[in-house]
CSV table of C-alpha atoms in Angstrom, one decimal:
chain,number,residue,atom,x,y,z
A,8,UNK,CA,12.9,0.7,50.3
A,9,UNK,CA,14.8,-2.2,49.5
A,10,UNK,CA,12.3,-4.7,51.6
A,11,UNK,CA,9.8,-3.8,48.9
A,12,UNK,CA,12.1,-5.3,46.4
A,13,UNK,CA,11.5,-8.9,47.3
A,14,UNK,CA,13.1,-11.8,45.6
A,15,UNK,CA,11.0,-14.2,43.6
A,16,UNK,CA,10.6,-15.7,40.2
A,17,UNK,CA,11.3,-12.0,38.8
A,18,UNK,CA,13.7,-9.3,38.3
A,19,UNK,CA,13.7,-6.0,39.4
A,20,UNK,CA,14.3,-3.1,36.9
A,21,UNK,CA,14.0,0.2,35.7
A,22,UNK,CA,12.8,2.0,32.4
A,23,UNK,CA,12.5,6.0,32.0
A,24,UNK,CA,9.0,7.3,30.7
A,25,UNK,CA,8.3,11.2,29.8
A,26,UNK,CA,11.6,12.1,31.8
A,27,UNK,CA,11.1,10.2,35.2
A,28,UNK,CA,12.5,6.6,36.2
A,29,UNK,CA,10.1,3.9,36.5
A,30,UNK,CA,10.9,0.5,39.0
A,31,UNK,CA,9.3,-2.2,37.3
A,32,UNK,CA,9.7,-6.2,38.2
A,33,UNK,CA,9.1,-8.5,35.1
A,34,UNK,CA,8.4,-12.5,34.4
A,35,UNK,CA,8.7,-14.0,31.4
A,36,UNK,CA,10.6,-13.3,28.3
A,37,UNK,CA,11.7,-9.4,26.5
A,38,UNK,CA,10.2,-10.4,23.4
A,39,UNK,CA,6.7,-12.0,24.7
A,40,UNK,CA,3.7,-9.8,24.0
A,41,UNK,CA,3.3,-7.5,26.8
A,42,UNK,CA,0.5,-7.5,30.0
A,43,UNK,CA,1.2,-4.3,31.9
A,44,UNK,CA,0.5,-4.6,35.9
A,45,UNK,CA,-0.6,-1.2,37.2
A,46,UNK,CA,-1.4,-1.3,41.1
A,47,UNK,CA,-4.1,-0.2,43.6
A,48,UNK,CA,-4.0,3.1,45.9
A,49,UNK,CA,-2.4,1.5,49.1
A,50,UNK,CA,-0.4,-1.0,47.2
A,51,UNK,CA,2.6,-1.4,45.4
A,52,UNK,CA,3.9,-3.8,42.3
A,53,UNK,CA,4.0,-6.6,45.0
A,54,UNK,CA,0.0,-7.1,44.7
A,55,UNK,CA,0.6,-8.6,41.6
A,56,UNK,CA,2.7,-11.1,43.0
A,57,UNK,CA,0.5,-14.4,42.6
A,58,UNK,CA,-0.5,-14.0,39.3
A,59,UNK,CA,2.9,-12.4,37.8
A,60,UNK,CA,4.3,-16.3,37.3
A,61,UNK,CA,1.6,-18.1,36.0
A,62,UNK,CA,0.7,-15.4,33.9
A,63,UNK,CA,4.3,-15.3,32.1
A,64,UNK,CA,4.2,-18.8,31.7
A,65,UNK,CA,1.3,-18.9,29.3
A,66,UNK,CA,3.3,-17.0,26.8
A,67,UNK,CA,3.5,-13.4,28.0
A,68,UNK,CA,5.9,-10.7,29.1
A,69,UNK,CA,4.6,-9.6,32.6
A,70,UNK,CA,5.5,-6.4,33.9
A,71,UNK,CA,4.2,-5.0,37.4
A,72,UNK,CA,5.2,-1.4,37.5
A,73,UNK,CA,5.7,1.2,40.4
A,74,UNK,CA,3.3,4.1,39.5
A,75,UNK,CA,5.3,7.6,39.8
A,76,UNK,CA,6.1,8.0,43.9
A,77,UNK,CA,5.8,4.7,44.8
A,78,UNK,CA,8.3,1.9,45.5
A,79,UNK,CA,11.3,3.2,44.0
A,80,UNK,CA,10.3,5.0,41.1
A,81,UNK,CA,10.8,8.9,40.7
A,82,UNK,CA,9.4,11.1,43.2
A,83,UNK,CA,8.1,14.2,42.3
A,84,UNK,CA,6.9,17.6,43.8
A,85,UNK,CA,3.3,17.2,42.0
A,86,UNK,CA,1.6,14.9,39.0
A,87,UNK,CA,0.1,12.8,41.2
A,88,UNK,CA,-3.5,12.5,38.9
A,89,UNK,CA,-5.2,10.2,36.8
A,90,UNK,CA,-4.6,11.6,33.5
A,91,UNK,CA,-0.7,12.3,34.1
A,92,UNK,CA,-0.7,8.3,35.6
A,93,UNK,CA,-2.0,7.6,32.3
A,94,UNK,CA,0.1,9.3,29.9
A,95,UNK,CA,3.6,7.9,32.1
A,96,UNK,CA,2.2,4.2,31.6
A,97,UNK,CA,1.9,4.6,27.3
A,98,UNK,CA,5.1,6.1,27.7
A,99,UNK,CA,6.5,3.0,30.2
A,100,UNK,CA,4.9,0.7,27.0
A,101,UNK,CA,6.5,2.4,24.4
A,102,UNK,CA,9.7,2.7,26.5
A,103,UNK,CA,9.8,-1.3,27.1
A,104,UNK,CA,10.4,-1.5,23.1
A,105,UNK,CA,6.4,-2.8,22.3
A,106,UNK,CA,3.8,-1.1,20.1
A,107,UNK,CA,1.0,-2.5,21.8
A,108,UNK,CA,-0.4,-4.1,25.3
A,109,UNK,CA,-2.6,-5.7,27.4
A,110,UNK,CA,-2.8,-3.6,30.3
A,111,UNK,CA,-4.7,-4.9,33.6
A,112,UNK,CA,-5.4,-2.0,36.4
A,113,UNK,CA,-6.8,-2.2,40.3
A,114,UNK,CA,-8.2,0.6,42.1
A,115,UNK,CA,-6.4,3.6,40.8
A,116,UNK,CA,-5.0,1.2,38.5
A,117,UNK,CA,-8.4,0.8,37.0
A,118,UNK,CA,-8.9,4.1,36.4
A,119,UNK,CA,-5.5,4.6,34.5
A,120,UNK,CA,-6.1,1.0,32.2
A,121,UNK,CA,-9.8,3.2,31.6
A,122,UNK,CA,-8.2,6.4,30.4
A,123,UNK,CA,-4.8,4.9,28.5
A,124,UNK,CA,-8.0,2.4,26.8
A,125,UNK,CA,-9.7,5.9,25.6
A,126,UNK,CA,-7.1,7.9,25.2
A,127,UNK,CA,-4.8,5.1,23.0
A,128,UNK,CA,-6.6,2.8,21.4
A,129,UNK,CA,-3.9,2.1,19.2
A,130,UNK,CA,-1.7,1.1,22.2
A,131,UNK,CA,-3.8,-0.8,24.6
A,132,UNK,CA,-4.7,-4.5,23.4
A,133,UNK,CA,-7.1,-4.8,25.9
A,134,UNK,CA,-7.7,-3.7,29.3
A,135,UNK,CA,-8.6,-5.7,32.0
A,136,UNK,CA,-10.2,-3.0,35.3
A,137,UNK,CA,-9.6,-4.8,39.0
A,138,UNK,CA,-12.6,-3.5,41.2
A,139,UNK,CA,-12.7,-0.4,39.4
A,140,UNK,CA,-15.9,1.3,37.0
A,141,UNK,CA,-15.4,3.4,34.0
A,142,UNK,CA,-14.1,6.8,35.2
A,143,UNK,CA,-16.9,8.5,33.4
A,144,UNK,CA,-19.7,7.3,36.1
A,145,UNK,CA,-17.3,9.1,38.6
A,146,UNK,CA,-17.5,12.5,36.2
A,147,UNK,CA,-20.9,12.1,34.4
A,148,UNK,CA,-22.9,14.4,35.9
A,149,UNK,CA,-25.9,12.5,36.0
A,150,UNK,CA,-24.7,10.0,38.2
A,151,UNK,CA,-23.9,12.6,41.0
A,152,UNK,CA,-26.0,11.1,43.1
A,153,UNK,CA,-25.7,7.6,42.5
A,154,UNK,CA,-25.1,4.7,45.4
A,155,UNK,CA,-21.6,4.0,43.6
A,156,UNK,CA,-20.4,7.7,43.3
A,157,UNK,CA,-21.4,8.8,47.1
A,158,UNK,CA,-19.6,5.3,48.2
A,159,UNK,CA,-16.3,6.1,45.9
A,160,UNK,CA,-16.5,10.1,46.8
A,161,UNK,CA,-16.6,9.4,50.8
A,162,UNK,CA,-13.8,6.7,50.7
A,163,UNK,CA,-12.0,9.1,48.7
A,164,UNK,CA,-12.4,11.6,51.1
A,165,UNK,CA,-12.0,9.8,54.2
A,166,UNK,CA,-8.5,8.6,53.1
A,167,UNK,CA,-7.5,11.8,51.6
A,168,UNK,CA,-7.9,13.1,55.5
A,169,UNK,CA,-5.3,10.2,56.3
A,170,UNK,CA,-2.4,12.5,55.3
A,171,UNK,CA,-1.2,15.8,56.8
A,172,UNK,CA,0.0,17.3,59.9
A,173,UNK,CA,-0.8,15.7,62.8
A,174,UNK,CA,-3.6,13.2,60.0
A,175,UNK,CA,-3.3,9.5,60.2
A,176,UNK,CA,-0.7,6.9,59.3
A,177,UNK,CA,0.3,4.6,56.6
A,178,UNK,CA,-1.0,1.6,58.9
A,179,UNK,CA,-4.5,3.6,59.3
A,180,UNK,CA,-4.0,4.2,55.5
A,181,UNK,CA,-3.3,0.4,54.8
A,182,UNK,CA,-6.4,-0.5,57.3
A,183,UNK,CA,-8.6,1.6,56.1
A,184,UNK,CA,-8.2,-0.3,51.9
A,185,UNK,CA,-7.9,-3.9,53.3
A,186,UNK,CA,-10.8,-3.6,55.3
A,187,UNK,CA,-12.2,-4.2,51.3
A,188,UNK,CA,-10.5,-7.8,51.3
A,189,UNK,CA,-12.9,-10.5,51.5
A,190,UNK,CA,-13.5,-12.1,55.0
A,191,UNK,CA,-11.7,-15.4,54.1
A,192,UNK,CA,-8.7,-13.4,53.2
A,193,UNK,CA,-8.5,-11.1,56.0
A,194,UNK,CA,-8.2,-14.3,57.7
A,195,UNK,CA,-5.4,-16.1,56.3
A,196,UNK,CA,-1.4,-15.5,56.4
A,197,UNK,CA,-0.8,-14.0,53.3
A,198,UNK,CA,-3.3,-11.1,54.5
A,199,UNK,CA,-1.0,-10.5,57.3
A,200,UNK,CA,2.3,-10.5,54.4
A,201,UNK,CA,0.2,-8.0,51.9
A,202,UNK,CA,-0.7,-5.5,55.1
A,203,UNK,CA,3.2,-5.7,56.0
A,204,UNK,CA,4.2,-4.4,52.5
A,205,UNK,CA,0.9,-1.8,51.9
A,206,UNK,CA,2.5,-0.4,55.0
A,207,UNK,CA,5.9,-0.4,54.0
A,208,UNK,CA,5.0,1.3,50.8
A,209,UNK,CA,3.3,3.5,52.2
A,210,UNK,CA,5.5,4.5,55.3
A,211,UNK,CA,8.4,4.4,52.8
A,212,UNK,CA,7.1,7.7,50.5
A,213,UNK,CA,3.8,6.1,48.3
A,214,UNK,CA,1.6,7.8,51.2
A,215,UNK,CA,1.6,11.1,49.7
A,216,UNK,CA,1.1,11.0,46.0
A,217,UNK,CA,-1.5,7.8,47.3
A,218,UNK,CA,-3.2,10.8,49.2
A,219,UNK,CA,-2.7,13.4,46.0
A,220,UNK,CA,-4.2,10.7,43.6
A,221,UNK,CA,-7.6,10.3,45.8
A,222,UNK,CA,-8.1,13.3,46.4
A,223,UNK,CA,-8.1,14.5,42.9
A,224,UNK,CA,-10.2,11.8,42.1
A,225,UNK,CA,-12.9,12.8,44.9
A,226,UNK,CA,-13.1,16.6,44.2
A,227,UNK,CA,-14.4,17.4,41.0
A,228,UNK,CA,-13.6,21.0,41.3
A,229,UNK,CA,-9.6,19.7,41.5
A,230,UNK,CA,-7.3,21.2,38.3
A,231,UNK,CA,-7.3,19.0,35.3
A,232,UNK,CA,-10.7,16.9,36.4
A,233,UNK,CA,-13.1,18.9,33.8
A,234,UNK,CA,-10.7,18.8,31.4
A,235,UNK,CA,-10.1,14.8,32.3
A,236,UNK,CA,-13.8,14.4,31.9
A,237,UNK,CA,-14.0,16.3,28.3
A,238,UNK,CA,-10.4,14.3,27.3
A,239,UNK,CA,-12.5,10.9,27.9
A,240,UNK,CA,-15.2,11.5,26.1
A,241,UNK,CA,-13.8,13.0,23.1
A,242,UNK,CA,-11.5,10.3,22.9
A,243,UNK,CA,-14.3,7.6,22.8
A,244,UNK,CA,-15.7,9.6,20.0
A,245,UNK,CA,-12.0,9.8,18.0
A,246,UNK,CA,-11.7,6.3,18.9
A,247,UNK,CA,-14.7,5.3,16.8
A,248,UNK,CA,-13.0,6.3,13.6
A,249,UNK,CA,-10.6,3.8,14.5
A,250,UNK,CA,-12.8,0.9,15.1
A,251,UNK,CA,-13.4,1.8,18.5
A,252,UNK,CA,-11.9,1.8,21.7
A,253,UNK,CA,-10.2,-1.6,22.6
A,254,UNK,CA,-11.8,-4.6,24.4
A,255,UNK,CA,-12.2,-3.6,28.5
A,256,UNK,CA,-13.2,-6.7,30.8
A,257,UNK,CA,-13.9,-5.4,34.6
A,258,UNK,CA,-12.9,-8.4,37.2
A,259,UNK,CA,-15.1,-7.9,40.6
A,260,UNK,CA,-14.9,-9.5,43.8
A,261,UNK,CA,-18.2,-10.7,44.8
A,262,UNK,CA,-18.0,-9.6,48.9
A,263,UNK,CA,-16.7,-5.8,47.2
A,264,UNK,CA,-18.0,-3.6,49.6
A,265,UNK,CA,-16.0,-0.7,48.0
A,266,UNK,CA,-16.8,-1.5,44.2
A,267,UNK,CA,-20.1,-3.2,44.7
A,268,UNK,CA,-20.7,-5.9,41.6
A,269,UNK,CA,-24.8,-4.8,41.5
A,270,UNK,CA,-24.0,-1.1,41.6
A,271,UNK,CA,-21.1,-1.6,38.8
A,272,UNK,CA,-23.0,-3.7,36.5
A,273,UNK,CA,-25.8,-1.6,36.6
A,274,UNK,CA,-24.2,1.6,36.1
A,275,UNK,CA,-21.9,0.4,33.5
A,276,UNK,CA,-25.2,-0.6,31.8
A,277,UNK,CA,-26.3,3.0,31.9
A,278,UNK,CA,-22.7,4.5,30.8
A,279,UNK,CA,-23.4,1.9,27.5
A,280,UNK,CA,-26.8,2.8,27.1
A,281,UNK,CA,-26.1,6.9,27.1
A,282,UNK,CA,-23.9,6.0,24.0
A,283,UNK,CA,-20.7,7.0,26.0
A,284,UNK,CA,-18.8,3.5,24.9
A,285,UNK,CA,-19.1,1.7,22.3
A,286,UNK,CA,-20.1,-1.8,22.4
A,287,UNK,CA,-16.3,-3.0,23.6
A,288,UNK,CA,-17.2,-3.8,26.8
A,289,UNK,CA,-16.8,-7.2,27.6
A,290,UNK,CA,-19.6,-9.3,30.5
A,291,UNK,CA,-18.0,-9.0,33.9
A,292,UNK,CA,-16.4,-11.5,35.5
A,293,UNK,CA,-17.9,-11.7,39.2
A,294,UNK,CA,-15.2,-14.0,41.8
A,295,UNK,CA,-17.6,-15.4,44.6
A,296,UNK,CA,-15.8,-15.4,47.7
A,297,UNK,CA,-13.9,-12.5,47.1
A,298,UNK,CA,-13.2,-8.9,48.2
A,299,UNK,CA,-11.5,-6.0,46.3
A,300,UNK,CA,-8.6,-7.3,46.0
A,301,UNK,CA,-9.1,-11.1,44.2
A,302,UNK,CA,-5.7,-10.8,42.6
A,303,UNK,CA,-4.4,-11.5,46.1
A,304,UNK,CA,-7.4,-13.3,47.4
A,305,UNK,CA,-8.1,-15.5,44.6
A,306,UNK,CA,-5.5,-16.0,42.2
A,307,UNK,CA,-5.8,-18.8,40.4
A,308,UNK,CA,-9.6,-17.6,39.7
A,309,UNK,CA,-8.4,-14.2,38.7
A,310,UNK,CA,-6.1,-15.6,35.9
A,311,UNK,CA,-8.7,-17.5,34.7
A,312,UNK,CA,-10.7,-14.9,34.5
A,313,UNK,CA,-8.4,-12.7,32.7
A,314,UNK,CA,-7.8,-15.2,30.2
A,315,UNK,CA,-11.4,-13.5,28.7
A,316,UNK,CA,-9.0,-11.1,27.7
A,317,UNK,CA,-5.7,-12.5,27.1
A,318,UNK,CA,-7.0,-15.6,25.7
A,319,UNK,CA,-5.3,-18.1,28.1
């Protein structure tokens, strides 16, 4: 565990949230206004580490947290959903000592910056969502059958298989997601470095709530998913009454073969136009060149990016 806790231009703590211990590493200054860093499926806090710096050093307090079962935060017999992921990161915000923050997702980090932007309006600044759509096209019922929902639904699937008795391994695990890296990526060093630590992570404990996590997200019959579903949408509505849910700016990888930049803009579009959001959602930023992963890929574009939201 202690390889994943690699030195740097950061320090390595811990904060409790809703009775569990959280590893967190942090840039910049306590009293900074807050981004939150919540990672990817496969990864770990260590994605965030090009961007953590540069990000601190325009004026912000940078935190990259462990979700619950990864790294070396708390490990726990179940909780391993969207919704719970959710509700420990408002606590992790309110536990840091800040009323309010920007919080920036990937993946399965997407999907919790979605639901804490619904759910707490009052708490999220902004969210920025790495590679990931609204939750509600996964749980809207009329887009079952869309190109975007059957690709999500199968990759869910397929890695859900990856764990289990005699299943797959954390490298076929860690294969599998950075297949979704752009081809100039795969190709360089640092590829080699992130694939290392996904690996690590995962072999290390983050394979199984990693597993838990997708396949909630991939069966809609799973506990809690209706309910998720219902939570969402009534919180957009509550939301309203409040001025509406904050700003959310979705970051895409052009060469996304997983989260698909035509397929997300376009089904985003619907999700607006069927008067599910209101009209918070900020143009997407599209990286040329990159995969599903342009944090690592492409950082310096990434941060530009963000500054949409963070007003760098």
């Amino acid at each position: 565990m202690e390889d994943l806790l690699i030195d740097g231009p950061w320090k390595h703590q811990t904060v409790h949230s809703r009775g569990q211990r959280f590893h967190y590493a942090q840039c910049g200054r306590d009293a900074d206004p807050l981004v939150l860093l919540i990672h990817g499926a496969s990864g770990g806090w260590f994605d965030w580490r090009h961007v953590m710096e540069p990000l601190a050093d325009s004026g912000y307090r940078v935190v990259a947290v462990s979700l619950r079962g990864w790294c070396t935060s708390d490990r726990t017999p179940t909780g391993y959903r969207t919704d719970i992921a959710a509700e420990d990161m408002s606590g992790v915000i309110r536990a840091l000592g800040h009323e309010r923050a920007f919080v920036i997702g990937h993946d399965l980090g997407g999907f919790v910056a979605w639901t804490m932007a619904a759910q707490e309006p009052r708490l999220v600044r902004g969210a920025v969502s790495v590679g990931t759509p609204n939750p509600l096209i996964w749980l809207n019922r009329q887009m079952i059958n869309s190109p975007l929902q059957r690709r999500l639904t199968v990759l869910a699937l397929q890695l859900s298989r990856t764990w289990g008795p005699g299943a797959g391994s954390p490298e076929a695990w860690a294969d599998t997601m950075l297949e979704f890296a752009g081809p100039d990526y795969r190709a360089s060093a640092d590829f080699q470095v992130t694939h290392d630590f996904h690996v690590t992570s995962l072999a290390a404990g983050a394979l199984h709530p990693a597993s838990q996590h997708t396949q909630w997200l991939a069966r809609p019959w799973a506990p809690g998913r209706s309910r998720w579903r219902v939570s969402l949408r009534e919180a957009v509505n509550v939301s309203r009454s409040i001025g509406g849910i904050p700003p959310v700016l979705l970051i895409n990888g052009a060469e996304d073969r997983l989260s698909q930049p035509s397929l997300v803009q376009a089904e985003q579009e619907t999700m607006l136009n069927d008067a599910f959001l209101d009209k918070r959602i900020l143009p997407p930023h599209i990286l040329g060149g990159a995969g599903h992963f342009p944090h690592l890929e492409m950082p310096s574009a990434f941060i530009e990016a963000a500054g949409a939201m963070l007003d760098l």
